[in-house]
Short mmCIF file of C-alpha atoms in Angstrom, two decimals:
data_model
loop_
_atom_site.label_atom_id
_atom_site.label_comp_id
_atom_site.label_asym_id
_atom_site.label_seq_id
_atom_site.Cartn_x
_atom_site.Cartn_y
_atom_site.Cartn_z
CA ALA N 1200 4.45 -12.00 -14.40
CA ALA N 1201 1.28 -12.86 -12.55
CA GLY N 1202 -0.08 -10.18 -10.26
CA VAL N 1203 -2.60 -9.99 -7.48
CA ILE N 1204 -6.13 -10.28 -8.80
CA GLN N 1205 -9.10 -8.68 -7.14
CA SER N 1206 -12.74 -9.06 -8.00
CA PRO N 1207 -14.95 -7.34 -8.59
CA ARG N 1208 -13.15 -4.15 -9.61
CA HIS N 1209 -16.21 -2.04 -8.90
CA LEU N 1210 -19.15 -2.69 -6.64
CA ILE N 1211 -22.19 -0.62 -5.81
CA LYS N 1212 -24.32 -1.51 -2.80
CA GLU N 1213 -27.10 0.01 -0.77
CA LYS N 1214 -26.83 0.80 2.93
CA ARG N 1215 -27.29 -2.21 5.19
CA GLU N 1216 -26.49 -4.63 2.36
CA THR N 1217 -23.59 -7.07 2.39
CA ALA N 1218 -20.61 -7.30 0.08
CA THR N 1219 -17.93 -9.88 -0.59
CA LEU N 1220 -14.58 -8.92 -2.05
CA LYS N 1221 -12.20 -11.52 -3.40
CA CYS N 1222 -8.45 -11.56 -3.67
CA TYR N 1223 -6.24 -14.02 -5.52
CA PRO N 1224 -2.60 -13.69 -4.48
CA ILE N 1225 0.44 -14.13 -6.64
CA PRO N 1226 1.17 -17.85 -7.07
CA ARG N 1227 3.26 -19.27 -4.23
CA HIS N 1228 2.54 -16.27 -2.02
CA ASP N 1229 1.17 -17.46 1.30
CA THR N 1230 0.30 -14.16 2.97
CA VAL N 1231 -2.59 -11.88 2.11
CA TYR N 1232 -3.25 -8.39 3.43
CA TRP N 1233 -6.35 -6.21 3.19
CA TYR N 1234 -6.30 -2.42 3.19
CA GLN N 1235 -8.98 0.23 3.04
CA GLN N 1236 -8.29 3.56 1.35
CA GLY N 1237 -10.92 6.22 1.79
CA PRO N 1238 -11.17 9.16 -0.64
CA GLY N 1239 -7.99 11.21 -0.37
CA GLN N 1240 -6.70 9.02 2.43
CA ASP N 1241 -3.71 6.78 2.86
CA PRO N 1242 -4.26 3.02 2.93
CA GLN N 1243 -5.27 1.68 6.33
CA PHE N 1244 -4.37 -1.88 7.22
CA LEU N 1245 -7.40 -4.05 8.02
CA ILE N 1246 -6.27 -7.64 8.45
CA SER N 1247 -3.83 -10.23 7.16
CA PHE N 1248 -3.61 -13.98 6.82
CA TYR N 1249 -0.66 -16.34 6.70
CA GLU N 1250 -1.16 -19.94 5.72
CA LYS N 1251 -4.93 -19.61 6.14
CA MET N 1252 -4.69 -18.29 9.68
CA GLN N 1253 -5.23 -14.69 10.73
CA SER N 1254 -1.79 -13.24 11.36
CA ASP N 1255 -2.41 -9.57 12.13
CA LYS N 1256 -5.42 -7.40 12.76
CA GLY N 1257 -5.66 -3.69 12.20
CA SER N 1258 -8.57 -1.30 12.13
CA ILE N 1259 -11.13 -3.74 10.77
CA PRO N 1260 -14.71 -3.05 11.92
CA ASP N 1261 -16.61 -5.82 13.66
CA ARG N 1262 -19.07 -5.79 10.74
CA PHE N 1263 -16.28 -7.07 8.51
CA SER N 1264 -14.82 -10.54 8.47
CA ALA N 1265 -12.28 -12.23 6.28
CA GLN N 1266 -10.73 -15.60 5.67
CA GLN N 1267 -8.09 -17.27 3.57
CA PHE N 1268 -8.92 -20.49 1.81
CA SER N 1269 -6.90 -23.61 1.05
CA ASP N 1270 -5.93 -22.25 -2.37
CA TYR N 1271 -4.68 -19.08 -0.59
CA HIS N 1272 -7.30 -16.81 -2.04
CA SER N 1273 -8.99 -14.56 0.46
CA GLU N 1274 -12.43 -13.04 0.84
CA LEU N 1275 -13.43 -9.94 2.76
CA ASN N 1276 -17.05 -10.04 3.86
CA MET N 1277 -18.70 -6.77 4.77
CA SER N 1278 -22.13 -6.64 6.37
CA SER N 1279 -24.54 -3.86 7.33
CA LEU N 1280 -22.78 -1.54 4.93
CA GLU N 1281 -22.58 2.12 5.82
CA LEU N 1282 -21.96 5.15 3.65
CA GLY N 1283 -18.54 5.51 5.27
CA ASP N 1284 -17.52 2.11 3.93
CA SER N 1285 -17.25 3.59 0.46
CA ALA N 1286 -13.57 3.24 -0.35
CA LEU N 1287 -10.97 1.51 -2.41
CA TYR N 1288 -10.15 -1.88 -0.91
CA PHE N 1289 -6.72 -3.22 -1.69
CA CYS N 1290 -5.46 -6.70 -1.33
CA ALA N 1291 -1.75 -7.39 -1.23
CA SER N 1292 0.22 -10.60 -1.08
CA SER N 1293 3.72 -11.53 -0.06
CA GLY N 1294 5.96 -14.54 0.03
CA ASP N 1295 8.00 -14.93 3.16
CA THR N 1296 11.51 -15.14 1.74
CA LEU N 1297 14.73 -13.65 3.05
CA TYR N 1298 15.01 -11.00 0.36
CA SER N 1299 11.36 -10.06 0.09
CA TYR N 1300 10.47 -9.86 3.72
CA ASN N 1301 7.36 -7.78 4.12
CA GLU N 1302 7.42 -6.72 0.47
CA GLN N 1303 3.78 -6.60 -0.42
CA PHE N 1304 2.52 -6.72 -3.97
CA PHE N 1305 -0.74 -4.87 -4.33
CA GLY N 1306 -3.74 -5.66 -6.45
CA PRO N 1307 -5.61 -2.98 -8.43
CA GLY N 1308 -8.26 -2.67 -5.75
CA THR N 1309 -12.02 -2.97 -5.56
CA ARG N 1310 -13.87 0.31 -5.50
CA LEU N 1311 -16.89 -0.05 -3.25
CA THR N 1312 -19.61 2.58 -3.40
CA VAL N 1313 -22.36 2.48 -0.78
CA LEU N 1314 -25.47 4.45 -1.67
CA ALA W 1158 4.18 5.19 18.15
CA GLN W 1159 5.30 4.90 14.60
CA SER W 1160 4.21 7.52 12.09
CA VAL W 1161 5.02 8.79 8.65
CA THR W 1162 4.91 12.40 7.53
CA GLN W 1163 4.86 13.51 3.95
CA PRO W 1164 4.95 17.30 4.31
CA ASP W 1165 3.94 18.07 0.74
CA ILE W 1166 0.36 17.24 -0.18
CA HIS W 1167 0.74 18.37 -3.77
CA ILE W 1168 3.81 19.15 -5.86
CA THR W 1169 3.93 20.49 -9.41
CA VAL W 1170 7.08 20.22 -11.49
CA SER W 1171 7.86 20.82 -15.14
CA GLU W 1172 8.68 17.88 -17.34
CA GLY W 1173 12.43 17.35 -17.35
CA ALA W 1174 12.93 19.04 -14.01
CA SER W 1175 14.29 17.25 -10.98
CA LEU W 1176 12.03 15.98 -8.23
CA GLU W 1177 12.35 15.37 -4.53
CA LEU W 1178 9.48 14.06 -2.40
CA ARG W 1179 9.99 14.26 1.31
CA CYS W 1180 9.28 11.57 3.87
CA ASN W 1181 9.98 11.70 7.58
CA TYR W 1182 9.21 8.91 9.97
CA SER W 1183 9.05 8.12 13.63
CA TYR W 1184 9.91 4.56 14.59
CA GLY W 1185 11.39 2.86 17.62
CA ALA W 1186 14.03 0.93 15.73
CA THR W 1187 15.45 0.96 12.25
CA PRO W 1188 12.40 0.43 10.12
CA TYR W 1189 11.91 -1.05 6.72
CA LEU W 1190 11.15 1.83 4.38
CA PHE W 1191 9.17 1.85 1.17
CA TRP W 1192 8.02 4.17 -1.57
CA TYR W 1193 4.91 3.27 -3.55
CA VAL W 1194 3.32 4.96 -6.53
CA GLN W 1195 -0.39 4.92 -7.26
CA SER W 1196 -1.91 5.97 -10.56
CA PRO W 1197 -5.59 6.99 -10.53
CA GLY W 1198 -7.84 4.00 -9.86
CA GLN W 1199 -4.87 1.66 -9.69
CA GLY W 1200 -3.16 -0.33 -6.99
CA LEU W 1201 0.04 0.58 -5.25
CA GLN W 1202 3.24 -0.24 -7.10
CA LEU W 1203 6.48 -0.58 -5.18
CA LEU W 1204 9.14 1.84 -6.43
CA LEU W 1205 11.90 0.91 -4.03
CA LYS W 1206 12.61 -0.31 -0.52
CA TYR W 1207 15.26 -0.06 2.14
CA PHE W 1208 15.95 -2.85 4.59
CA SER W 1209 19.61 -2.37 5.48
CA GLY W 1210 23.01 -1.67 3.96
CA ASP W 1211 23.69 1.05 1.42
CA THR W 1212 21.59 4.06 2.35
CA LEU W 1213 21.12 5.13 -1.26
CA VAL W 1214 18.57 2.87 -2.85
CA GLN W 1215 17.84 2.58 -6.54
CA GLY W 1216 14.35 1.76 -7.68
CA ILE W 1217 12.34 1.33 -10.81
CA LYS W 1218 11.49 4.06 -13.33
CA GLY W 1219 14.68 5.98 -12.52
CA PHE W 1220 13.77 6.75 -8.92
CA GLU W 1221 16.15 6.65 -5.99
CA ALA W 1222 15.81 7.34 -2.29
CA GLU W 1223 18.27 8.06 0.47
CA PHE W 1224 17.87 6.87 4.05
CA LYS W 1225 19.22 9.40 6.53
CA ARG W 1226 19.04 7.99 10.02
CA SER W 1227 20.08 11.25 11.70
CA GLN W 1228 17.19 13.06 10.05
CA SER W 1229 14.70 10.16 10.16
CA SER W 1230 14.11 10.78 6.49
CA PHE W 1231 13.73 8.71 3.36
CA ASN W 1232 13.32 11.21 0.53
CA LEU W 1233 12.52 10.10 -2.98
CA ARG W 1234 14.33 11.68 -5.91
CA LYS W 1235 14.35 11.61 -9.67
CA PRO W 1236 16.74 13.70 -11.78
CA SER W 1237 14.36 14.27 -14.69
CA VAL W 1238 10.62 13.88 -14.41
CA HIS W 1239 8.50 12.50 -17.24
CA TRP W 1240 4.83 13.27 -17.80
CA SER W 1241 4.01 9.64 -17.03
CA ASP W 1242 5.34 10.13 -13.48
CA ALA W 1243 2.21 12.11 -12.56
CA ALA W 1244 0.61 10.07 -9.78
CA GLU W 1245 0.22 9.81 -6.02
CA TYR W 1246 3.31 8.75 -4.09
CA PHE W 1247 3.19 7.07 -0.70
CA CYS W 1248 6.01 6.56 1.73
CA ALA W 1249 5.59 3.65 4.13
CA VAL W 1250 7.50 2.34 7.13
CA GLY W 1251 7.22 -0.77 9.21
CA ARG W 1252 8.62 -4.18 9.96
CA SER W 1253 5.36 -6.11 9.89
CA SER W 1254 1.89 -5.71 8.47
CA ARG W 1255 0.48 -4.69 11.84
CA ASP W 1256 2.85 -1.77 12.24
CA MET W 1257 3.05 -0.80 8.59
CA ARG W 1258 2.22 2.86 8.32
CA PHE W 1259 1.63 4.86 5.16
CA GLY W 1260 2.07 8.57 4.80
CA ALA W 1261 -0.82 10.68 3.60
CA GLY W 1262 0.63 10.75 0.11
CA THR W 1263 2.02 13.42 -2.19
CA ARG W 1264 0.24 14.11 -5.46
CA LEU W 1265 2.64 14.90 -8.27
CA THR W 1266 1.51 16.98 -11.22
CA VAL W 1267 3.83 17.30 -14.21
CA LYS W 1268 3.57 20.41 -16.38
CA PRO W 1269 4.42 20.08 -20.08
#
């Protein structure tokens, strides 16, 4: 079965650079979620989109922005990168059906390293 | 405020032994409850979930979990652990993405 695809899988950037992470949800899933997982930390919810509109917002820094496109893929844009942004960034998707409410399917993550 | 506590940061069990990973939560209403497994460098895989109904939930890979409302717990169990079960396990609670909370995780090591 198709899964959530994230690209790139690994990314190395310098401080103050920008980065763009991409997420391709499972086909027919209309909701995308972004999480940040620091080293040894639990995943922290950043932001989510439903039908191309922002649906929920968590602890996303102002330096970050995200959007969902007409084909439902999503991009997380990160500017003025800081060392503390080094983390594993997960994307998850869900389809809003009665029996899978809030069940999120996670991608493999993008590991961002800021030097 | 909602929160999730996984009291055990690291657990080591022998292959073939039984396993129980603890999860306690604080939530204003009956939450949706989840257990995820994460292998190194990989994404989170859903093991099982509880929404309502039977409080004993069966999941994939031989895992099960029991929701105990009186104890605010949702412990994960497996009768016989396999070496491939070594991973990080996260308990999560919530009814929406905004209030989804993950526990800090429990790292499982399996001894031969």
